[in-house]
PDB file of C-alpha atoms in Angstrom:
ATOM      1  CA  MET A  15       0.002   0.000   0.001  1.00 83.00           C
ATOM      2  CA  PHE A  16       2.925   2.319   0.651  1.00 91.00           C
ATOM      3  CA  ALA A  17       4.150   1.781  -2.925  1.00 92.00           C
ATOM      4  CA  ILE A  18       0.710   2.691  -4.282  1.00 91.00           C
ATOM      5  CA  ALA A  19       0.621   5.806  -2.108  1.00 90.00           C
ATOM      6  CA  LEU A  20       4.077   6.768  -3.397  1.00 93.00           C
ATOM      7  CA  LEU A  21       2.947   6.139  -6.978  1.00 91.00           C
ATOM      8  CA  LEU A  22      -0.103   8.372  -6.531  1.00 89.00           C
ATOM      9  CA  TYR A  23       2.033  11.088  -4.920  1.00 89.00           C
ATOM     10  CA  VAL A  24       4.466  11.092  -7.860  1.00 89.00           C
ATOM     11  CA  LEU A  25       1.649  11.010 -10.406  1.00 87.00           C
ATOM     12  CA  ARG A  26      -0.075  13.935  -8.685  1.00 86.00           C
ATOM     13  CA  ASN A  27       3.117  16.012  -8.892  1.00 85.00           C
ATOM     14  CA  LEU A  28       3.682  15.094 -12.557  1.00 83.00           C
ATOM     15  CA  ALA A  29       0.110  15.642 -13.674  1.00 79.00           C
ATOM     16  CA  GLY A  30      -1.352  18.758 -15.100  1.00 67.00           C
ATOM     17  CA  LYS A  31      -4.712  19.855 -13.759  1.00 66.00           C
ATOM     18  CA  GLY A  32      -6.664  18.224 -16.573  1.00 66.00           C
ATOM     19  CA  ALA A  33      -4.760  14.931 -16.598  1.00 70.00           C
ATOM     20  CA  TRP A  34      -5.203  14.149 -12.907  1.00 75.00           C
ATOM     21  CA  GLY A  35      -8.972  13.942 -12.468  1.00 73.00           C
ATOM     22  CA  GLU A  36     -10.551  14.133  -9.059  1.00 81.00           C
ATOM     23  CA  ARG A  37     -12.755  11.030  -9.177  1.00 85.00           C
ATOM     24  CA  LEU A  38     -10.227   8.291  -9.969  1.00 85.00           C
ATOM     25  CA  PRO A  39      -7.976   8.458  -6.854  1.00 88.00           C
ATOM     26  CA  PRO A  40     -10.819   8.022  -4.319  1.00 90.00           C
ATOM     27  CA  VAL A  41     -12.357   5.196  -6.380  1.00 92.00           C
ATOM     28  CA  ALA A  42      -8.955   3.470  -6.579  1.00 92.00           C
ATOM     29  CA  PHE A  43      -8.342   4.005  -2.852  1.00 92.00           C
ATOM     30  CA  TRP A  44     -11.668   2.532  -1.743  1.00 93.00           C
ATOM     31  CA  GLY A  45     -11.535  -0.214  -4.355  1.00 93.00           C
ATOM     32  CA  LEU A  46      -8.113  -1.405  -3.247  1.00 93.00           C
ATOM     33  CA  ASN A  47      -9.047  -1.259   0.418  1.00 93.00           C
ATOM     34  CA  ALA A  48     -12.393  -3.047  -0.109  1.00 92.00           C
ATOM     35  CA  GLY A  49     -10.715  -5.765  -2.170  1.00 90.00           C
ATOM     36  CA  LEU A  50      -7.932  -6.279   0.385  1.00 90.00           C
ATOM     37  CA  ALA A  51     -10.398  -6.324   3.267  1.00 91.00           C
ATOM     38  CA  GLY A  52     -12.503  -8.882   1.437  1.00 88.00           C
ATOM     39  CA  MET A  53      -9.471 -11.042   0.785  1.00 87.00           C
ATOM     40  CA  ARG A  54      -8.531 -10.865   4.431  1.00 88.00           C
ATOM     41  CA  LEU A  55     -12.042 -11.602   5.712  1.00 88.00           C
ATOM     42  CA  LEU A  56     -12.729 -14.484   3.336  1.00 85.00           C
ATOM     43  CA  GLY A  57      -9.280 -16.030   3.835  1.00 77.00           C
ATOM     44  CA  ARG A  58      -7.171 -18.198   1.555  1.00 70.00           C
ATOM     45  CA  PRO A  59      -8.944 -21.590   1.532  1.00 71.00           C
ATOM     46  CA  ARG A  60     -12.263 -20.223   0.305  1.00 70.00           C
ATOM     47  CA  PRO A  61     -12.734 -19.018  -3.251  1.00 73.00           C
ATOM     48  CA  ARG A  62     -12.391 -15.251  -3.518  1.00 72.00           C
ATOM     49  CA  VAL A  63     -15.005 -14.665  -6.184  1.00 82.00           C
ATOM     50  CA  LEU A  64     -16.039 -11.243  -4.929  1.00 83.00           C
ATOM     51  CA  PRO A  65     -12.827  -9.625  -3.520  1.00 86.00           C
ATOM     52  CA  ASP A  66     -10.583 -10.275  -6.524  1.00 88.00           C
ATOM     53  CA  PRO A  67     -12.782  -8.487  -9.092  1.00 89.00           C
ATOM     54  CA  VAL A  68     -13.362  -5.608  -6.641  1.00 90.00           C
ATOM     55  CA  PHE A  69      -9.599  -5.250  -6.179  1.00 91.00           C
ATOM     56  CA  ILE A  70      -8.917  -5.381  -9.906  1.00 92.00           C
ATOM     57  CA  VAL A  71     -11.855  -3.416 -11.350  1.00 93.00           C
ATOM     58  CA  LEU A  72     -12.252  -0.751  -8.651  1.00 93.00           C
ATOM     59  CA  GLY A  73      -8.610  -0.573  -7.543  1.00 94.00           C
ATOM     60  CA  ALA A  74      -6.005  -1.546 -10.102  1.00 94.00           C
ATOM     61  CA  VAL A  75      -7.787  -0.426 -13.272  1.00 95.00           C
ATOM     62  CA  PRO A  76      -8.407   3.185 -12.062  1.00 93.00           C
ATOM     63  CA  ILE A  77      -4.747   3.502 -10.989  1.00 93.00           C
ATOM     64  CA  ALA A  78      -3.551   2.187 -14.358  1.00 93.00           C
ATOM     65  CA  TRP A  79      -5.929   4.514 -16.209  1.00 90.00           C
ATOM     66  CA  LEU A  80      -4.766   7.465 -14.099  1.00 88.00           C
ATOM     67  CA  ALA A  81      -1.106   6.654 -14.811  1.00 88.00           C
ATOM     68  CA  ILE A  82      -1.812   6.428 -18.549  1.00 87.00           C
ATOM     69  CA  ARG A  83      -3.644   9.759 -18.529  1.00 84.00           C
ATOM     70  CA  VAL A  84      -0.824  11.441 -16.621  1.00 84.00           C
ATOM     71  CA  PHE A  85       1.925  10.099 -18.841  1.00 82.00           C
ATOM     72  CA  LEU A  86       0.062  10.997 -22.022  1.00 80.00           C
ATOM     73  CA  GLY A  87      -0.633  14.496 -20.702  1.00 73.00           C
ATOM     74  CA  LEU A  88       2.930  15.418 -19.717  1.00 57.00           C
ATOM     75  CA  GLY A  89       3.594  17.699 -22.691  1.00 46.00           C
ATOM     76  CA  GLY A  90       1.775  20.691 -24.020  1.00 41.00           C
ATOM     77  CA  ARG A  91       0.020  23.056 -21.676  1.00 48.00           C
ATOM     78  CA  ALA A  92       0.937  21.077 -18.562  1.00 49.00           C
ATOM     79  CA  ALA A  93       4.650  21.798 -19.155  1.00 49.00           C
ATOM     80  CA  VAL A  94       3.986  25.524 -19.548  1.00 47.00           C
ATOM     81  CA  LYS A  95       1.851  25.683 -16.416  1.00 53.00           C
ATOM     82  CA  ARG A  96       4.649  24.125 -14.413  1.00 54.00           C
ATOM     83  CA  GLY A  97       7.062  26.776 -15.653  1.00 55.00           C
ATOM     84  CA  ARG A  98       8.999  24.591 -18.080  1.00 54.00           C
ATOM     85  CA  PRO A  99       8.397  26.033 -21.542  1.00 52.00           C
ATOM     86  CA  GLU A 100      11.678  24.513 -22.716  1.00 55.00           C
ATOM     87  CA  ALA A 101       9.994  21.109 -22.545  1.00 51.00           C
ATOM     88  CA  LEU A 102       7.852  22.157 -25.494  1.00 49.00           C
ATOM     89  CA  ARG A 103      10.886  22.777 -27.717  1.00 48.00           C
ATOM     90  CA  GLN A 104      12.220  19.231 -27.414  1.00 49.00           C
TER      91      GLN A 104
END
């Protein structure tokens, strides 16, 4: 969980205002936590039919989508807003 928190912190600092989005981080946070709690409560021997899809669909997919949006939105106006117009010349 610390690695995911660090990833979100770095993505937030890299993202422009439009690339970040305000709905995806809370969905990812609660999805990961709900999936992990379900895995813990249901235990290993029983099939984890419900917690695994919750973890993947509501946790991992929003984080991956957020990372893709941030990395695709690193150029253009986001570079100028951060005070790095030289990034546009490269």
